[in-house]
Coordinates of C-alpha atoms and ligand atoms in Angstrom, one line a residue:
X1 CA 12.9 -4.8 -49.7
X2 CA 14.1 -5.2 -53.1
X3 CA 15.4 -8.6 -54.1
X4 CA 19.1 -9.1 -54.6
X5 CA 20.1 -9.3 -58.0
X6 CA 22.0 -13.0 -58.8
X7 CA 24.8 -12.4 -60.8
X8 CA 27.5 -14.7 -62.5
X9 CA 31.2 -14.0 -60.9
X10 CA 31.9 -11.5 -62.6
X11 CA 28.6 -9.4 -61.7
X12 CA 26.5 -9.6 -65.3
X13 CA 23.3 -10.3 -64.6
X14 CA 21.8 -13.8 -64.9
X15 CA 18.5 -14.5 -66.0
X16 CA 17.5 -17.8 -65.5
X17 CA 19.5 -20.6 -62.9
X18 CA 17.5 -23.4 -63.3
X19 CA 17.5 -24.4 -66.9
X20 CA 20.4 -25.6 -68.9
X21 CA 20.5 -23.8 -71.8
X22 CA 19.7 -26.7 -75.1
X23 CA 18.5 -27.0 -78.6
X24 CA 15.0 -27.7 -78.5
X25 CA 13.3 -28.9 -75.2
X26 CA 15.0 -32.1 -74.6
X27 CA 18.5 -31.0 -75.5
X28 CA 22.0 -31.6 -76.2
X29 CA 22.7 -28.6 -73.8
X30 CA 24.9 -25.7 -75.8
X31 CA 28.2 -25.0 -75.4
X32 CA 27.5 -21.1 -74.9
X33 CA 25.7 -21.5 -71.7
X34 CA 28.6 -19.7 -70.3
X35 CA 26.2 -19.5 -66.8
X36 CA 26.0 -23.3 -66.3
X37 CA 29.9 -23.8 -67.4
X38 CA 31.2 -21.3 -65.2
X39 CA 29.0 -22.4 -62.6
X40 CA 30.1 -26.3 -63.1
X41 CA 33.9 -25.2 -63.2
X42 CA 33.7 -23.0 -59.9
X43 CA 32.4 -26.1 -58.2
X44 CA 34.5 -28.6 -59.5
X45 CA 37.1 -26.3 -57.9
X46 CA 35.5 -26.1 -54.5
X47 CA 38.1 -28.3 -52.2
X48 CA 41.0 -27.3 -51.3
X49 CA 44.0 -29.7 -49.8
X50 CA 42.7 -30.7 -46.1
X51 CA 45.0 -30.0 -43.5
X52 CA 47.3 -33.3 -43.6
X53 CA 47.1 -33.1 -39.7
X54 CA 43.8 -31.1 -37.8
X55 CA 42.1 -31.4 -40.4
X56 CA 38.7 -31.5 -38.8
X57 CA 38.2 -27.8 -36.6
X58 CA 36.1 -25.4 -35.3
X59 CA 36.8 -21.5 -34.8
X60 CA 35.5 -18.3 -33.2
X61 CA 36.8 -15.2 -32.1
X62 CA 36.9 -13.2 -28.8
X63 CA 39.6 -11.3 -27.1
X64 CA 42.9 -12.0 -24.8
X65 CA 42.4 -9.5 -21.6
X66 CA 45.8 -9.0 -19.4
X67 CA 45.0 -9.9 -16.2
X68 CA 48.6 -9.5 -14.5
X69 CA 51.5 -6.8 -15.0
X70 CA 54.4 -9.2 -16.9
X71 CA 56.2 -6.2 -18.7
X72 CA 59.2 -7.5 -16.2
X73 CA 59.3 -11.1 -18.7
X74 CA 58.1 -9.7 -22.1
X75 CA 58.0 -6.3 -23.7
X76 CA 54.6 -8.0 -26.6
X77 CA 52.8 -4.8 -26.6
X78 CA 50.1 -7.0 -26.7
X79 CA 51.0 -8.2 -23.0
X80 CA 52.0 -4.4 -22.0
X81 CA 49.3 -3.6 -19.2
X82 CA 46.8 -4.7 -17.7
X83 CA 43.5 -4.8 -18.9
X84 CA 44.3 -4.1 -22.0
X85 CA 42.1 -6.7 -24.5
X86 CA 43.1 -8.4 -27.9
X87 CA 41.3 -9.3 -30.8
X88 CA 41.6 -13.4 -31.7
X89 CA 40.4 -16.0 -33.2
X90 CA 40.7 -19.9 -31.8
X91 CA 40.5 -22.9 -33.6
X92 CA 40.3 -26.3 -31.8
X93 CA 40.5 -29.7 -34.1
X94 CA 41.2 -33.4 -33.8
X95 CA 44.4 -34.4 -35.4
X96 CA 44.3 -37.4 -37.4
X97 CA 41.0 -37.8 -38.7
X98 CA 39.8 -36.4 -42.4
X99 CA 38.0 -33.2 -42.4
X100 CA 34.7 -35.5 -42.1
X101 CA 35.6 -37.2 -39.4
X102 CA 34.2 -37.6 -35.9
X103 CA 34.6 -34.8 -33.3
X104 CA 34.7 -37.5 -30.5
X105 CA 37.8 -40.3 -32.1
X106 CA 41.0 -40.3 -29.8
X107 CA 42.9 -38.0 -30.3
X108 CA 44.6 -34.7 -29.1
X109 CA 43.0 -31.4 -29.9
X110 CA 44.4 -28.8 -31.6
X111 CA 44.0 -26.0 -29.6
X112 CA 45.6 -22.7 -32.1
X113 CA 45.1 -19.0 -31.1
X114 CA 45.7 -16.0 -33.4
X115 CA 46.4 -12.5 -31.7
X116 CA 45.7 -10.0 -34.1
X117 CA 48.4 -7.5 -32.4
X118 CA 49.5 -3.9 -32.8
X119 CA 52.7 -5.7 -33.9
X120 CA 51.6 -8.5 -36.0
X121 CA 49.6 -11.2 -35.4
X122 CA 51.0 -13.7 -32.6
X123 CA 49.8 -17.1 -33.4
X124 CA 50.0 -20.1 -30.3
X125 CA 49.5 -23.4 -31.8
X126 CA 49.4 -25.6 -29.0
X127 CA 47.5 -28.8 -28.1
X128 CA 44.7 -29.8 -25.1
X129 CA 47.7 -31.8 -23.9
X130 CA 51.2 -30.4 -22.1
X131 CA 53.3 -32.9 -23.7
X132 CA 53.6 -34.6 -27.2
X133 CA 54.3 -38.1 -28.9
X134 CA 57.9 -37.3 -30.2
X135 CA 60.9 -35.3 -29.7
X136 CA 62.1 -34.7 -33.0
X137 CA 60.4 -33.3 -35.8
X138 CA 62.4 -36.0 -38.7
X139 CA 59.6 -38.3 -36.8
X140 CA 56.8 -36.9 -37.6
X141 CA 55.7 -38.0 -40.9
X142 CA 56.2 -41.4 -39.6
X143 CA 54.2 -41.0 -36.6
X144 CA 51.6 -39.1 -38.7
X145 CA 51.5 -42.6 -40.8
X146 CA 50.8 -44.1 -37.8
X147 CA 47.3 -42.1 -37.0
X148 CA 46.3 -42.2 -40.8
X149 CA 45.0 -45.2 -42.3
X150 CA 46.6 -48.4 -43.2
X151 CA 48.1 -48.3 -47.1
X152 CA 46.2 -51.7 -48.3
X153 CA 43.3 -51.4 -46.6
X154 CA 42.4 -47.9 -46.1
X155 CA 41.6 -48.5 -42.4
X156 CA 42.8 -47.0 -39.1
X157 CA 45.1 -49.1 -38.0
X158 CA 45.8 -50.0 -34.2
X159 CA 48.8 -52.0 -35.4
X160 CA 50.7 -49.6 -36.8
X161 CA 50.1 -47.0 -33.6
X162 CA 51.2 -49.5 -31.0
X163 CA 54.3 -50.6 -33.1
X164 CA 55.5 -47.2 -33.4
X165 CA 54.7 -46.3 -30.0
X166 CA 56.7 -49.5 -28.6
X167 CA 59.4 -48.7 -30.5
X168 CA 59.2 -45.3 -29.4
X169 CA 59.7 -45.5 -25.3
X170 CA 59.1 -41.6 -25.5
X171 CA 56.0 -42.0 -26.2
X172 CA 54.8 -43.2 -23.1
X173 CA 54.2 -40.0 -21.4
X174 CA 51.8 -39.0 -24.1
X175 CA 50.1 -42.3 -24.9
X176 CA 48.9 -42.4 -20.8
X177 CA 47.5 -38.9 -21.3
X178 CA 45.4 -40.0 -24.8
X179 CA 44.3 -43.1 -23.2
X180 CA 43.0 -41.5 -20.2
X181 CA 39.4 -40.0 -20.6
X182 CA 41.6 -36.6 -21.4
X183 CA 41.7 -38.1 -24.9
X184 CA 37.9 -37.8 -25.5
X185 CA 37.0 -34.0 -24.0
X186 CA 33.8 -34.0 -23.7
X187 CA 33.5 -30.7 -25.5
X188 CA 36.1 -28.1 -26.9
X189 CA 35.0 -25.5 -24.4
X190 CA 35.7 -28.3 -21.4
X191 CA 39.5 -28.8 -21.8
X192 CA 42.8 -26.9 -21.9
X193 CA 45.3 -25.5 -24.3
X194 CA 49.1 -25.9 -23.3
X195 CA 51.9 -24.7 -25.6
X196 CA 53.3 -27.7 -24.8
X197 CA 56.7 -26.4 -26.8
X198 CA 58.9 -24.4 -24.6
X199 CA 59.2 -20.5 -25.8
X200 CA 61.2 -18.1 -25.0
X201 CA 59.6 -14.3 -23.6
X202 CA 62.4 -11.2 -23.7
X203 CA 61.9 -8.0 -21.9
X204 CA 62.4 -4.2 -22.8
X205 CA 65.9 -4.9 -21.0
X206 CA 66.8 -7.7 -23.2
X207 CA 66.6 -10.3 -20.4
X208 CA 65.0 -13.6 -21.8
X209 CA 62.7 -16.5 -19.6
X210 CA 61.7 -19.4 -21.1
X211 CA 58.1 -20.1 -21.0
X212 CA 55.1 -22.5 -21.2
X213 CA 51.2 -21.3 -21.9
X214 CA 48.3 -23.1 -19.5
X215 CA 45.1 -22.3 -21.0
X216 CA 42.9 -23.3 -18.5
X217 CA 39.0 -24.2 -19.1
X218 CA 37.4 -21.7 -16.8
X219 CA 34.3 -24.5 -18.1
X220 CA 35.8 -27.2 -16.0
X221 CA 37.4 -30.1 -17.4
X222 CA 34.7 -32.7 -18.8
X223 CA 35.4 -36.1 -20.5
X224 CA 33.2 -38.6 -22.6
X225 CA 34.5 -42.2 -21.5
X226 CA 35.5 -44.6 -24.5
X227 CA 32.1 -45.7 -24.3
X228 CA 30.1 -42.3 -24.3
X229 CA 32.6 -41.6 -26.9
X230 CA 31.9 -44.0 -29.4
X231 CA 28.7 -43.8 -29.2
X232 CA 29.0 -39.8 -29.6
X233 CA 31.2 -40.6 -32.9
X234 CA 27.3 -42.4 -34.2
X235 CA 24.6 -40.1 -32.4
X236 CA 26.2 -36.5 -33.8
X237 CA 30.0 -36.9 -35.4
X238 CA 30.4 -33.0 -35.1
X239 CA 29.0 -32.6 -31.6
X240 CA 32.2 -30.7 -30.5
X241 CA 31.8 -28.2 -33.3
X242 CA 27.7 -28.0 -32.8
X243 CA 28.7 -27.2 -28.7
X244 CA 31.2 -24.4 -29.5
X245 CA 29.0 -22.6 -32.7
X246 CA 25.7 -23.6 -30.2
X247 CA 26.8 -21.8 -27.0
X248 CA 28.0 -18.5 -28.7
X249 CA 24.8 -18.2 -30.2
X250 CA 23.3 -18.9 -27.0
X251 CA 25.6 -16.3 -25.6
X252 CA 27.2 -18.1 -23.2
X253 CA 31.1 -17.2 -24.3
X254 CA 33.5 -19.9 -23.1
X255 CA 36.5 -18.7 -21.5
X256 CA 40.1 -19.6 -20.3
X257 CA 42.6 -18.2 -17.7
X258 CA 45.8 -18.2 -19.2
X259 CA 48.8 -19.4 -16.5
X260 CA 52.1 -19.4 -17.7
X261 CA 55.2 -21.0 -16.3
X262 CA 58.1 -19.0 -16.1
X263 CA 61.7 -19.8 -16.2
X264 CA 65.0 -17.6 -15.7
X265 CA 68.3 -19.1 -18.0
X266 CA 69.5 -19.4 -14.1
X267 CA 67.0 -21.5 -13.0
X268 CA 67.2 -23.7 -15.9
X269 CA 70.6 -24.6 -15.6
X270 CA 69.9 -26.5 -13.1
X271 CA 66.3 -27.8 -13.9
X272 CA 66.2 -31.4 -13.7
X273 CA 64.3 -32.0 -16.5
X274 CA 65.3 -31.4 -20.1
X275 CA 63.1 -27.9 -21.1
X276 CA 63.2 -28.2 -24.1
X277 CA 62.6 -32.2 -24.5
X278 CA 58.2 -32.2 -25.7
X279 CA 57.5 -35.3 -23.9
X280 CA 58.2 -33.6 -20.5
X281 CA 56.6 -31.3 -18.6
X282 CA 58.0 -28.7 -15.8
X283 CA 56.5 -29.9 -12.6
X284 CA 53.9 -27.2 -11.0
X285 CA 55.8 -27.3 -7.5
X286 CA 58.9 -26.7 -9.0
X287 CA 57.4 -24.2 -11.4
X288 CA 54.6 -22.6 -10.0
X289 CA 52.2 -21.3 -12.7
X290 CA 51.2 -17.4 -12.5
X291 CA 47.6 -16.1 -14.0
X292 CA 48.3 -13.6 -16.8
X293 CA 45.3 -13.2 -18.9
X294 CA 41.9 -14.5 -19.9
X295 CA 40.5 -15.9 -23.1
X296 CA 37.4 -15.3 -24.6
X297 CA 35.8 -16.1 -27.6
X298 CA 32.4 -14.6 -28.1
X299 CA 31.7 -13.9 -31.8
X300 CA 31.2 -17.2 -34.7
X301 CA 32.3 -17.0 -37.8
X302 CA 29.8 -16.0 -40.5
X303 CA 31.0 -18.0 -42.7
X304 CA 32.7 -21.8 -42.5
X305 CA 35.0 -22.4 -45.0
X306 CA 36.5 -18.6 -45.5
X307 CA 37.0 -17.7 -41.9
X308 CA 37.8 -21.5 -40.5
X309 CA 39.5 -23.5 -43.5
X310 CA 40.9 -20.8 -44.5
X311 CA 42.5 -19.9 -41.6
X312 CA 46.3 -20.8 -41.0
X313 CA 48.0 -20.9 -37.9
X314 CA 51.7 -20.6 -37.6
X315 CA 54.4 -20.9 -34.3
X316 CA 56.6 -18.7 -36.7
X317 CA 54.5 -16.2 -36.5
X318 CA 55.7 -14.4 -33.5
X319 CA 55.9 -10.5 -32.2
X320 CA 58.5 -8.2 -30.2
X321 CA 59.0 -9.7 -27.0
X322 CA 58.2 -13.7 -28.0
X323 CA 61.1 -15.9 -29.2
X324 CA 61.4 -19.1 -29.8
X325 CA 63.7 -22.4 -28.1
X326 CA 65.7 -24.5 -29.4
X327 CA 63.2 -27.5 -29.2
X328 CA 63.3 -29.4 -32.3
X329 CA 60.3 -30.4 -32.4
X330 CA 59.0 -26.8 -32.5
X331 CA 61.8 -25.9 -34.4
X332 CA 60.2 -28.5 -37.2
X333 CA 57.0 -27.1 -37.2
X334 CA 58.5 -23.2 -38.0
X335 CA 59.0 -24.6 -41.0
X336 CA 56.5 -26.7 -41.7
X337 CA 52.9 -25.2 -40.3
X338 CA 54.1 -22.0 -43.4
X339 CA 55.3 -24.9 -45.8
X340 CA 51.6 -26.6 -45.3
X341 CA 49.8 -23.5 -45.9
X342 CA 52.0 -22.5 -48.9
X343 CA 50.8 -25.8 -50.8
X344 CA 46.9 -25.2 -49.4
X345 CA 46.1 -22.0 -49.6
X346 CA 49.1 -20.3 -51.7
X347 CA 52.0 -17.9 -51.7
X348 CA 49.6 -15.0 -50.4
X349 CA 47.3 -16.9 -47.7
X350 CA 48.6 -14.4 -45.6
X351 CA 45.8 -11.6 -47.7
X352 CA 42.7 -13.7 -46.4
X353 CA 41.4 -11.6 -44.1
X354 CA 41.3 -14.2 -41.4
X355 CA 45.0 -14.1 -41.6
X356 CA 45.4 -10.7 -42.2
X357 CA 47.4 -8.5 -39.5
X358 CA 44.3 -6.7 -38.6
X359 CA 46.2 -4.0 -36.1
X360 CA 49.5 -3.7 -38.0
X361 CA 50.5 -3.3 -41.8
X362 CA 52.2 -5.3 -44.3
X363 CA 54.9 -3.5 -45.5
X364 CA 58.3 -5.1 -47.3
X365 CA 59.2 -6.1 -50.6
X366 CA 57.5 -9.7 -51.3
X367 CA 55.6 -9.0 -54.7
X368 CA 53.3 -11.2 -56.8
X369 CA 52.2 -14.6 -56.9
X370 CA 48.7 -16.2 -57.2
X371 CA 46.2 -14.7 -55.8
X372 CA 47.9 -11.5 -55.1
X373 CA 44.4 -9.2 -54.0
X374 CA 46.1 -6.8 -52.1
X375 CA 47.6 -3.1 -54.2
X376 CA 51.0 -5.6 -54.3
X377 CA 53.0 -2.7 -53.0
X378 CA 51.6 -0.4 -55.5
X379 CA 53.9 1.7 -57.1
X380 CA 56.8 1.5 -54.7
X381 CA 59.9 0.5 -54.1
X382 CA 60.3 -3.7 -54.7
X383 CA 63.8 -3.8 -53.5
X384 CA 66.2 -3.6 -50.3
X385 CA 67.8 -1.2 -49.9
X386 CA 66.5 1.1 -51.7
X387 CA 66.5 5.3 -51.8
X388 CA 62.5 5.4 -52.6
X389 CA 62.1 5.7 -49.1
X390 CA 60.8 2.0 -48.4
X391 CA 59.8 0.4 -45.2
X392 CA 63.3 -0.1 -43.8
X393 CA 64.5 -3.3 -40.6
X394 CA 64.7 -1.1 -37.1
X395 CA 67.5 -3.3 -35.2
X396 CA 65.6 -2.0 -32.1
X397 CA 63.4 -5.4 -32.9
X398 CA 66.6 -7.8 -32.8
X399 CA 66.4 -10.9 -29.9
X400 CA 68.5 -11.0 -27.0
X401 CA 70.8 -14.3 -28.2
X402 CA 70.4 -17.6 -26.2
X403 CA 73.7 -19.5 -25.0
X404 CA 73.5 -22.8 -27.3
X405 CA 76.1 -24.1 -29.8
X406 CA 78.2 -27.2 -30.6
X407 CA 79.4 -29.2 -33.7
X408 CA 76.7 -29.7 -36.4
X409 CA 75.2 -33.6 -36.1
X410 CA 72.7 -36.0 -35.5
X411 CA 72.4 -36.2 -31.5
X412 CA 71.0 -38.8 -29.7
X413 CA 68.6 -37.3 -26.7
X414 CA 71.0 -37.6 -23.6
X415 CA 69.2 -36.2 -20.6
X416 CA 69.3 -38.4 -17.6
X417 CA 66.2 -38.4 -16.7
X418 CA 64.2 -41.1 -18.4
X419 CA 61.0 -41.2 -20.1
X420 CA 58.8 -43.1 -17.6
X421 CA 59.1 -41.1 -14.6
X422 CA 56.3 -38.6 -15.6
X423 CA 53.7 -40.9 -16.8
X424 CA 54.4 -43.1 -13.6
X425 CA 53.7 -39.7 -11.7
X426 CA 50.4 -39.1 -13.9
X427 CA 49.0 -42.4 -13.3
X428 CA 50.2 -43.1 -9.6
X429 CA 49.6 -39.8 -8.1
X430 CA 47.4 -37.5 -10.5
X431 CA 45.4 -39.9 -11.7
X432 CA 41.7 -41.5 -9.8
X433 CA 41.5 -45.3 -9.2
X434 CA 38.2 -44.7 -12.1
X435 CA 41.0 -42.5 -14.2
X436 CA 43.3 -45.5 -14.3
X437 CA 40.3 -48.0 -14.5
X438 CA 39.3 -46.3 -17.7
X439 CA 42.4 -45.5 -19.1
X440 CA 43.2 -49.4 -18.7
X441 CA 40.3 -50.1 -20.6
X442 CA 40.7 -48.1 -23.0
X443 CA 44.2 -49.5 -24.1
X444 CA 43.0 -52.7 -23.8
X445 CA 40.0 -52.4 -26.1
X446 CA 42.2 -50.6 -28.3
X447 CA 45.1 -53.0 -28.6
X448 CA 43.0 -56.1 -28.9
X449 CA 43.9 -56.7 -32.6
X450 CA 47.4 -56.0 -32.0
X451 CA 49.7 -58.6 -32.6
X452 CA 51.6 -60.5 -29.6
X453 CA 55.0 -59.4 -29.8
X454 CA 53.8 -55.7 -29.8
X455 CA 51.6 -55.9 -26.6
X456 CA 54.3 -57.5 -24.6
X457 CA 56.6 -55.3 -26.0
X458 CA 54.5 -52.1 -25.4
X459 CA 53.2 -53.3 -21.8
X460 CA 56.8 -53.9 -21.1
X461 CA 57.1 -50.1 -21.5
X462 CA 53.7 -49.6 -19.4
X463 CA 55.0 -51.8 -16.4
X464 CA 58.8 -49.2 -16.8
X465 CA 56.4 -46.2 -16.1
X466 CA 54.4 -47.9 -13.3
X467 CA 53.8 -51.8 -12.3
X468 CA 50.5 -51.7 -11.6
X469 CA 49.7 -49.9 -14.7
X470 CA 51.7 -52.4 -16.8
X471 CA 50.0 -55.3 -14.9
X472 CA 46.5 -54.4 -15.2
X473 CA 46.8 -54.0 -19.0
X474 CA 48.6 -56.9 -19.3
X475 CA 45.9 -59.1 -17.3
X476 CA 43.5 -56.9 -19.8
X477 CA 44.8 -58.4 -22.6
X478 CA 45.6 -62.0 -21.3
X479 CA 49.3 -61.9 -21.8
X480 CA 51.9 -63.7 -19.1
X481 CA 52.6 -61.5 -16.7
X482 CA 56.5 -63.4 -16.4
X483 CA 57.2 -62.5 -19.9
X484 CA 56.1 -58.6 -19.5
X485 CA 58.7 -58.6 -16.8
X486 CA 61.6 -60.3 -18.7
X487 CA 61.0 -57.8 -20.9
X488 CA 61.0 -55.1 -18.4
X489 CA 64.3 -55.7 -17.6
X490 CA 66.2 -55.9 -20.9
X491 CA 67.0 -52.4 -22.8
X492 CA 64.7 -51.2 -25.8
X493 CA 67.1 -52.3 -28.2
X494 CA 67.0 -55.8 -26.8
X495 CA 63.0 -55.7 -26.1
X496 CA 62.4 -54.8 -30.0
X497 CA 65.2 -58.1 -31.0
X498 CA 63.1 -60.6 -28.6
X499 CA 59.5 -59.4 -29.9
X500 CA 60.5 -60.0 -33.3
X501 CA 56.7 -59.8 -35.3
X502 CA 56.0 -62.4 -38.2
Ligands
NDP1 P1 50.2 -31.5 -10.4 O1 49.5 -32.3 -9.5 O2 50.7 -30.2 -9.9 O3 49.4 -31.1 -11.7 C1 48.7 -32.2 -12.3 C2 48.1 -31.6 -13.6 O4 47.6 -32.8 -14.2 C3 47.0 -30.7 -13.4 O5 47.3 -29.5 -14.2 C4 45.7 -31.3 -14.0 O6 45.1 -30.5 -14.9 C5 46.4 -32.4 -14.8 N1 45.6 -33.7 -14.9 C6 44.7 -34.2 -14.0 N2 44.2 -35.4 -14.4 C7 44.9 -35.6 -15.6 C8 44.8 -36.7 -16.6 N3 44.0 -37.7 -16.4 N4 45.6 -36.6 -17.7 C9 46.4 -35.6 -17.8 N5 46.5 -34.5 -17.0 C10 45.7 -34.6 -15.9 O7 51.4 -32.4 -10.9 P2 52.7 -32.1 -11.7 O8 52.9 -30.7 -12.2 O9 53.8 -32.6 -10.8 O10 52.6 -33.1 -12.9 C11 52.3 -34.5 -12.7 C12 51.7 -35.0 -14.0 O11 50.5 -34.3 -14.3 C13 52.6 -34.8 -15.2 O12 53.5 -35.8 -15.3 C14 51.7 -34.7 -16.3 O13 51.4 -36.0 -16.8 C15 50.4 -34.1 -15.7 N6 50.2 -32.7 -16.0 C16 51.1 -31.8 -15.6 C17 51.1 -30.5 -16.1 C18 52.2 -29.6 -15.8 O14 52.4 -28.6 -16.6 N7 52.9 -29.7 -14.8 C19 50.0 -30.1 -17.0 C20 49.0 -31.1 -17.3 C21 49.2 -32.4 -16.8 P3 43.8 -29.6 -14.4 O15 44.3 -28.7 -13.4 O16 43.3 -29.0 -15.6 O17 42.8 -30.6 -13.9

């Protein structure tokens, strides 16, 4: 076979790539080695921005195959029949740590699917846990901070977790789930992917449900304790990404049965939980969870950075048939998953063909911008509306509306129900006596450089969602058991004033 020819970037010839061009044998190198500088100035350029959250992933793709007729809930073309397969790709990730980081820390997993539809791509960015930290998306940066390192000493910092978390109660359900072994999955093909946001599916009738995704692990759930997992994080820091590229190869395609809970506007009325509040979950007896599909991801990427960094995930990106709710913590990340990608990958990320619509066209009047590969609309039309015969909206695509409205301002959550009723549930009925055991342990080794005032306060909030629980951490960390309890019994807002922190 002939060899390839090595060429600079712009496909001249180059003749030698191993020795700086000089003056005389020993140098200074010249100026018009336009190989070496252009070869220097292409690597110097070679990072992009890092995710500020998920930074550190793994992708393949596969196909979604409909297992179960739900034309009656959505008209997604996508979910129109069954059998019928489309093309993804998945990407699964920590959340807090750099790009460099350790596949095994604490953490959740991102767990982000992209269906490249006849109608778009369809991107669900969920997590391998059904609930989240926060309900409210002006939180975020904060609790972000949190997970980050500390600003004087560039460390992770357990103090600055557990002070947030204890002065935010709804936490709790979340910080259970993280601490339990589910916080260290053993691999990304041995856990699940839940929306966790609540969305909203409309049918060809323009009757709406409200929704949540289960993908379930058709591997089996598997967990690393905290001890397997820090010693993971030493013997092979990416060993989540080394399982998923490993056992492609290997041709053993991991796979997930997608069940999805399913809610009429009826039944939600009166739902007693808040459906559109992140930290809860809809009980499976009182929402019963129907199989609609299957996940499979069979196929790596070829190459790392174009197909995995590169690719960009996005709840806004949604299709006919999928809608939204008005959960502000999703309604946050509409803008800011876009926003993110804007600022690390540019106005036109959207032409990498990872993110490309790969079934459906491109076709309105956005022109320009760096990095604009694509014909740029060519020679037509670059306004609306326009007589050029340009793409033109079909109203046939517009949403059934939902039933929500009420002054403009800052509300305070007001559901009834509180916010340690589910974790209670988790770790008194879901939960094994060696679950509990290790997530005890767990908290305790964590919070063992935490100041005072912040373990009382925060196993005050423990002992709320479930005595036992807040008892054996508290014995854990050697705190009076009296004092947990006095603080038990007062409100938050009188908790945070009596565990004031020097
Ligand atoms: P169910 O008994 O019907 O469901 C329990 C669910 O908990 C199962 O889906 C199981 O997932 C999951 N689970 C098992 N062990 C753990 C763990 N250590 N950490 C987190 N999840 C675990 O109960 P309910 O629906 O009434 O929910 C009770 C509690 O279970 C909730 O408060 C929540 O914490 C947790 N849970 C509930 C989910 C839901 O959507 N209802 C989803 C996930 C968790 P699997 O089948 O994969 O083993």
């Amino acid at each position: 076979m002939a060899k390839k020819k090595m060429t600079t970037a712009f496909g001249v010839p180059v003749g030698n790539d191993l020795n700086t061009m000089t003056s005389g044998s020993r140098g200074p190198s010249l100026l018009q080695d336009v190989h070496l500088l252009e070869k220097l100035a292409h690597f110097d350029r070679e990072r992009i921005p890092e995710r500020v959250v998920h930074a550190k992933g793994a992708g393949a793709y596969g196909y979604f195959e409909v297992t179960a007729d739900v034309s009656k809930y959505t008209k997604a073309a996508f979910l129109s029949e069954v059998g019928k397969r489309t093309d993804v790709f998945a990407r699964f990730s920590t959340v807090g740590g750099e790009k460099g980081s350790a596949d095994a820390e604490r953490d959740p997993r991102g767990f982000a699917v992209k269906f490249y539809t006849e109608e778009g791509n369809y991107d669900m960015t969920g997590n391998n846990t059904p609930v989240f930290f926060i309900r409210d998306p002006l939180k975020f940066p904060d609790f972000i901070h949190t997970q980050k390192r500390n600003p004087a000493t560039n460390l992770k910092d357990p103090t600055m977790a557990w002070d947030f978390w204890s002065l935010t109660p709804e936490s709790m359900h979340q910080v259970t789930i993280l601490f339990s072994d589910r916080g260290t999955p053993a691999t990304y093909r041995n856990m699940n992917g839940y929306s966790s946001h609540t969305y909203k599916w409309y049918n060809a009738k323009g009757e709406y449900f409200w929704v949540q995704y289960h993908f379930k692990t058709d591997q089996g759930i598997k967990n690393l304790t905290g001890p397997e997992a820090a010693a993971m994080c030493g013997k092979d820091p990416d060993h989540a990404t080394r399982d998923l590229y490993d056992a492609i190869e290997r041709g053993e395609h991991p796979s997930w049965t997608l069940e999805m809970q399913i809610l009429s506007p009826e039944q939600a009325k009166d739902f007693g939980w808040d459906i559109f509040d992140i930290t809860k979950v809809w009980p499976h007896k009182e929402v019963p969870p129907i199989t609609v599909g299957k996940l499979v991801l069979n196929r790596n990427p070829e190459n790392y950075f174009a197909e995995v960094e590169q690719a960009a995930f996005n709840p806004s990106n949604l299709v006919p048939g999928i809608g939204v709710s008005p959960d502000k913590m999703l309604q946050g990340r509409l803008f800011s998953y876009h926003d993110t990608h804007l600022h690390r990958l540019g106005p036109n990320y959207h032409l990498i063909p990872v993110n490309q619509p790969k079934h459906a066209m491109e076709q309105n009047y956005q022109r320009d911008g760096n990095m604009r590969v694509d014909a740029n609309g060519g020679g037509g039309p670059n306004y609306w509306p326009n007589s050029f015969h340009g793409p033109a909206p079909d109203a046939a695509y517009g949403e059934p509306p939902i039933e929500e409205h009420g002054p403009g301002d800052r509300y305070e959550f007001d559901h009834p129900n509180d916010d340690f009723v589910q974790p209670g549930n988790l770790y008194r009925h879901v939960m094994s006596e060696q679950d509990r055991t290790n997530l005890v342990s767990n908290i305790v080794g964590n919070m063992e450089s935490v100041p005072k005032p912040i373990q009382l306060r925060q196993c005050a909030l423990f002992f709320l969602a479930d005595e036992d629980y807040g008892a054996r951490v508290a014995e854990g960390l050697g705190l009076d058991m009296a004092e947990v309890k006095r603080l038990a019994a007062m409100s938050q807002e009188d908790r945070v004033a009596a565990t004031p922190v020097k």
